[in-house]
Amino acid sequence: MTQLAPGVTRVATTKSDNAFLVAGDDGLTLVDVGWESAATTLLAAVAELGHRPTDVKRVVLTHAHPDHVQGAATLRRLTGARLLIHQADQPWLAAGRVPAAGRSGALGRLIDRLPKLHWTPTTPDATLDDGELIENSGGLRVLHTPGHTPGHIVLLHEPTHTVLLGDAAFNRGRPALGPAALAADPALRAGSLARIPEDVRAVGFAHGAPLGGRDAETFHAFLARQRSAAAEAA
């Protein structure tokens, strides 16, 4: 585990996947749940922080892709947490897989046919809207950032100016957009990233090491390039 900011903890669920635990007013908020096998790792992290499984009060899903939601049904059963996702990705979560039209490239559509990339069809307890401050979450603000999926969201932890990116960007040695073939509408991604505030101090990636302190300047430079690209495309 790594403390990204006060009250925000990164949990590596595999060598390449991260989830986040955020301290709130009534307990913990878990951001993303990883693959089905991640439940054991996540609950061990909860215990290491001095909490019980039932202290996880809500699970917020940044988007409905298998490496982010496959463990959702299991985590809800083990914790009793409420499950939240943006309304545009709700049908995908309920279907148990990414739909055929959910990827822009043939490779993405091909891999989504594999049963191991499906998940237990799940109905969320509530849906999220752009700009919403999630109640009792300790200050998590929803930013709708479509492109990777229609309902992809970024979460801004307002008290610490920390952003949890989901798959809006990856850190493979430097911040970058993911493969276009795996995105629903790649052309929307730069404009979505341009919505992230300029005063971010720490950055949590679902895939890749976090950035904070002076390293956050790398992310700000990346954001500036995305804003320029979005402006040119407008």
CSV table of C-alpha atoms in Angstrom, one decimal:
chain,number,residue,atom,x,y,z
A,1,MET,CA,0.0,0.0,0.0
A,2,THR,CA,1.0,3.6,-0.6
A,3,GLN,CA,-0.4,6.7,0.9
A,4,LEU,CA,-1.0,9.0,-2.1
A,5,ALA,CA,-2.3,11.9,0.0
A,6,PRO,CA,-3.9,12.2,3.5
A,7,GLY,CA,-6.8,9.9,3.5
A,8,VAL,CA,-6.1,8.4,0.1
A,9,THR,CA,-4.4,5.0,-0.1
A,10,ARG,CA,-3.3,3.2,-3.3
A,11,VAL,CA,-3.7,-0.6,-3.2
A,12,ALA,CA,-1.9,-2.6,-5.9
A,13,THR,CA,-4.3,-5.5,-6.8
A,14,THR,CA,-1.9,-7.0,-9.3
A,15,LYS,CA,1.5,-5.9,-10.7
A,16,SER,CA,-0.2,-3.6,-13.1
A,17,ASP,CA,-3.6,-2.7,-11.6
A,18,ASN,CA,-4.4,-0.3,-8.7
A,19,ALA,CA,-7.5,0.4,-6.6
A,20,PHE,CA,-7.8,3.2,-4.0
A,21,LEU,CA,-9.2,3.4,-0.5
A,22,VAL,CA,-10.5,6.9,0.6
A,23,ALA,CA,-11.3,7.7,4.2
A,24,GLY,CA,-14.7,9.4,4.5
A,25,ASP,CA,-17.2,10.6,7.0
A,26,ASP,CA,-18.8,7.2,7.7
A,27,GLY,CA,-16.0,4.8,6.8
A,28,LEU,CA,-14.1,4.0,3.6
A,29,THR,CA,-14.8,4.5,-0.1
A,30,LEU,CA,-13.2,1.9,-2.4
A,31,VAL,CA,-12.5,3.2,-5.9
A,32,ASP,CA,-12.5,0.3,-8.4
A,33,VAL,CA,-12.3,-3.4,-7.4
A,34,GLY,CA,-10.1,-5.0,-10.0
A,35,TRP,CA,-10.4,-8.6,-11.2
A,36,GLU,CA,-12.4,-11.2,-9.3
A,37,SER,CA,-9.2,-12.4,-7.5
A,38,ALA,CA,-8.6,-8.9,-6.1
A,39,ALA,CA,-11.1,-9.2,-3.2
A,40,THR,CA,-8.6,-10.9,-0.9
A,41,THR,CA,-6.0,-8.3,-1.5
A,42,LEU,CA,-8.4,-5.4,-1.0
A,43,LEU,CA,-9.8,-6.7,2.2
A,44,ALA,CA,-6.3,-7.4,3.6
A,45,ALA,CA,-5.6,-3.7,2.9
A,46,VAL,CA,-8.7,-2.6,4.7
A,47,ALA,CA,-7.6,-4.7,7.7
A,48,GLU,CA,-4.1,-3.2,7.6
A,49,LEU,CA,-5.6,0.2,7.8
A,50,GLY,CA,-7.4,-0.9,11.0
A,51,HIS,CA,-10.8,-1.4,9.5
A,52,ARG,CA,-13.3,-4.2,9.1
A,53,PRO,CA,-14.9,-5.2,5.8
A,54,THR,CA,-18.2,-3.6,6.8
A,55,ASP,CA,-16.3,-0.2,7.1
A,56,VAL,CA,-16.2,-0.1,3.3
A,57,LYS,CA,-19.4,1.9,2.8
A,58,ARG,CA,-19.4,2.4,-0.9
A,59,VAL,CA,-17.6,1.1,-4.0
A,60,VAL,CA,-17.2,3.7,-6.8
A,61,LEU,CA,-16.5,2.2,-10.2
A,62,THR,CA,-14.6,4.5,-12.7
A,63,HIS,CA,-16.0,2.6,-15.6
A,64,ALA,CA,-17.3,-0.8,-16.7
A,65,HIS,CA,-14.3,-2.7,-17.9
A,66,PRO,CA,-13.4,-6.2,-16.5
A,67,ASP,CA,-10.2,-5.2,-14.8
A,68,HIS,CA,-12.2,-2.6,-12.8
A,69,VAL,CA,-15.5,-4.2,-12.1
A,70,GLN,CA,-15.0,-8.0,-12.2
A,71,GLY,CA,-14.8,-8.2,-8.4
A,72,ALA,CA,-17.8,-5.9,-7.8
A,73,ALA,CA,-20.4,-8.5,-6.9
A,74,THR,CA,-18.0,-10.3,-4.5
A,75,LEU,CA,-16.9,-7.1,-2.8
A,76,ARG,CA,-20.5,-5.9,-2.3
A,77,ARG,CA,-21.4,-9.3,-0.8
A,78,LEU,CA,-18.4,-9.3,1.6
A,79,THR,CA,-18.7,-5.7,2.7
A,80,GLY,CA,-22.4,-4.7,2.3
A,81,ALA,CA,-21.1,-1.6,0.5
A,82,ARG,CA,-23.3,0.4,-1.9
A,83,LEU,CA,-22.1,0.1,-5.5
A,84,LEU,CA,-22.0,3.3,-7.6
A,85,ILE,CA,-21.2,3.9,-11.3
A,86,HIS,CA,-22.0,6.6,-13.8
A,87,GLN,CA,-25.4,6.2,-15.4
A,88,ALA,CA,-23.9,5.8,-19.0
A,89,ASP,CA,-22.0,2.7,-17.9
A,90,GLN,CA,-24.8,1.2,-15.9
A,91,PRO,CA,-26.1,-1.0,-18.9
A,92,TRP,CA,-22.6,-2.4,-19.4
A,93,LEU,CA,-22.3,-3.4,-15.7
A,94,ALA,CA,-25.8,-5.0,-15.8
A,95,ALA,CA,-24.9,-6.9,-19.0
A,96,GLY,CA,-21.8,-8.5,-17.5
A,97,ARG,CA,-19.6,-7.6,-20.4
A,98,VAL,CA,-18.5,-4.8,-22.7
A,99,PRO,CA,-20.9,-4.7,-25.6
A,100,ALA,CA,-19.8,-5.3,-29.2
A,101,ALA,CA,-20.0,-1.5,-29.9
A,102,GLY,CA,-18.0,-0.7,-26.8
A,103,ARG,CA,-14.6,-0.6,-28.4
A,104,SER,CA,-13.4,1.4,-31.4
A,105,GLY,CA,-11.0,-1.3,-32.7
A,106,ALA,CA,-11.3,-4.8,-33.9
A,107,LEU,CA,-8.8,-6.1,-31.3
A,108,GLY,CA,-10.8,-4.6,-28.5
A,109,ARG,CA,-14.0,-6.2,-29.8
A,110,LEU,CA,-12.2,-9.5,-30.2
A,111,ILE,CA,-10.9,-9.8,-26.6
A,112,ASP,CA,-14.3,-8.8,-25.2
A,113,ARG,CA,-15.7,-12.1,-26.6
A,114,LEU,CA,-13.5,-14.0,-24.2
A,115,PRO,CA,-15.5,-15.4,-21.2
A,116,LYS,CA,-12.6,-14.6,-18.8
A,117,LEU,CA,-13.2,-10.9,-19.6
A,118,HIS,CA,-16.9,-11.1,-18.5
A,119,TRP,CA,-18.2,-10.5,-15.0
A,120,THR,CA,-21.3,-11.3,-12.9
A,121,PRO,CA,-24.1,-9.1,-14.2
A,122,THR,CA,-24.6,-6.5,-11.5
A,123,THR,CA,-27.1,-3.7,-10.8
A,124,PRO,CA,-25.6,-0.7,-9.0
A,125,ASP,CA,-27.3,0.7,-5.9
A,126,ALA,CA,-27.2,4.2,-7.4
A,127,THR,CA,-25.8,6.1,-10.4
A,128,LEU,CA,-23.5,9.1,-10.5
A,129,ASP,CA,-23.8,12.4,-12.4
A,130,ASP,CA,-21.1,14.8,-13.5
A,131,GLY,CA,-20.2,17.3,-10.8
A,132,GLU,CA,-21.7,15.3,-8.0
A,133,LEU,CA,-20.0,15.3,-4.6
A,134,ILE,CA,-20.4,11.8,-3.3
A,135,GLU,CA,-22.0,11.9,0.1
A,136,ASN,CA,-19.9,10.9,3.0
A,137,SER,CA,-16.9,10.1,0.7
A,138,GLY,CA,-14.5,12.5,2.3
A,139,GLY,CA,-14.8,14.9,-0.6
A,140,LEU,CA,-14.8,12.9,-3.8
A,141,ARG,CA,-16.1,15.0,-6.7
A,142,VAL,CA,-17.3,13.2,-9.9
A,143,LEU,CA,-15.9,14.4,-13.3
A,144,HIS,CA,-17.5,12.8,-16.3
A,145,THR,CA,-14.7,12.0,-18.7
A,146,PRO,CA,-16.2,10.0,-21.6
A,147,GLY,CA,-14.0,8.4,-24.3
A,148,HIS,CA,-12.5,5.3,-22.8
A,149,THR,CA,-16.1,4.3,-22.0
A,150,PRO,CA,-19.3,6.4,-22.3
A,151,GLY,CA,-19.6,6.7,-18.6
A,152,HIS,CA,-16.0,6.9,-17.6
A,153,ILE,CA,-15.4,9.1,-14.6
A,154,VAL,CA,-12.4,10.7,-12.9
A,155,LEU,CA,-12.6,11.4,-9.1
A,156,LEU,CA,-11.2,14.5,-7.6
A,157,HIS,CA,-10.5,14.4,-3.9
A,158,GLU,CA,-11.1,18.0,-3.2
A,159,PRO,CA,-9.5,18.3,0.3
A,160,THR,CA,-6.1,17.2,-1.0
A,161,HIS,CA,-6.3,18.2,-4.7
A,162,THR,CA,-5.7,14.5,-5.6
A,163,VAL,CA,-7.2,13.0,-8.8
A,164,LEU,CA,-8.0,9.3,-9.3
A,165,LEU,CA,-7.9,8.8,-13.0
A,166,GLY,CA,-9.3,5.4,-13.7
A,167,ASP,CA,-8.2,4.7,-17.3
A,168,ALA,CA,-8.5,8.3,-18.5
A,169,ALA,CA,-4.7,8.1,-18.7
A,170,PHE,CA,-2.0,5.5,-18.0
A,171,ASN,CA,1.5,5.9,-16.5
A,172,ARG,CA,3.9,3.7,-18.4
A,173,GLY,CA,6.9,5.6,-17.4
A,174,ARG,CA,5.2,8.8,-18.4
A,175,PRO,CA,1.5,9.8,-18.5
A,176,ALA,CA,-0.2,8.8,-21.8
A,177,LEU,CA,-3.5,7.9,-23.3
A,178,GLY,CA,-4.2,4.2,-23.6
A,179,PRO,CA,-4.6,2.2,-26.8
A,180,ALA,CA,-7.3,3.7,-29.0
A,181,ALA,CA,-8.6,0.3,-30.0
A,182,LEU,CA,-9.6,-0.3,-26.4
A,183,ALA,CA,-11.6,2.9,-26.1
A,184,ALA,CA,-15.2,3.4,-27.0
A,185,ASP,CA,-14.6,6.9,-28.6
A,186,PRO,CA,-10.9,7.8,-28.6
A,187,ALA,CA,-11.6,11.3,-30.0
A,188,LEU,CA,-13.3,12.4,-26.8
A,189,ARG,CA,-10.4,11.6,-24.5
A,190,ALA,CA,-8.4,14.7,-24.8
A,191,GLY,CA,-11.4,17.0,-24.2
A,192,SER,CA,-12.3,15.0,-21.2
A,193,LEU,CA,-8.9,15.2,-19.7
A,194,ALA,CA,-9.0,19.0,-20.3
A,195,ARG,CA,-11.7,19.2,-17.6
A,196,ILE,CA,-9.3,18.2,-14.8
A,197,PRO,CA,-8.3,21.2,-12.6
A,198,GLU,CA,-4.9,22.7,-13.0
A,199,ASP,CA,-4.1,22.7,-9.3
A,200,VAL,CA,-3.9,18.9,-8.9
A,201,ARG,CA,-1.1,17.9,-6.5
A,202,ALA,CA,-1.2,14.1,-6.6
A,203,VAL,CA,-2.3,11.7,-9.3
A,204,GLY,CA,-3.5,8.1,-8.9
A,205,PHE,CA,-3.5,5.9,-12.0
A,206,ALA,CA,-5.4,2.6,-12.3
A,207,HIS,CA,-2.4,1.4,-14.3
A,208,GLY,CA,1.0,2.7,-13.3
A,209,ALA,CA,2.8,4.4,-10.4
A,210,PRO,CA,1.2,7.5,-8.9
A,211,LEU,CA,2.7,10.9,-9.2
A,212,GLY,CA,3.0,13.5,-6.5
A,213,GLY,CA,5.2,16.4,-5.4
A,214,ARG,CA,7.5,17.6,-8.2
A,215,ASP,CA,6.6,14.5,-10.3
A,216,ALA,CA,3.1,15.9,-10.6
A,217,GLU,CA,4.6,18.5,-13.0
A,218,THR,CA,4.9,15.7,-15.5
A,219,PHE,CA,1.2,15.2,-15.4
A,220,HIS,CA,0.5,18.9,-15.7
A,221,ALA,CA,2.6,19.0,-18.9
A,222,PHE,CA,0.6,16.0,-20.2
A,223,LEU,CA,-2.6,17.8,-19.4
A,224,ALA,CA,-1.5,20.9,-21.2
A,225,ARG,CA,-0.9,18.9,-24.3
A,226,GLN,CA,-4.3,17.3,-24.1
A,227,ARG,CA,-5.9,20.8,-23.7
A,228,SER,CA,-4.1,22.0,-26.8
A,229,ALA,CA,-5.2,18.9,-28.7
A,230,ALA,CA,-8.8,19.4,-27.6
A,231,ALA,CA,-8.7,23.1,-28.6
A,232,GLU,CA,-7.3,22.2,-32.1
A,233,ALA,CA,-10.0,19.6,-32.6
A,234,ALA,CA,-12.8,22.0,-31.6
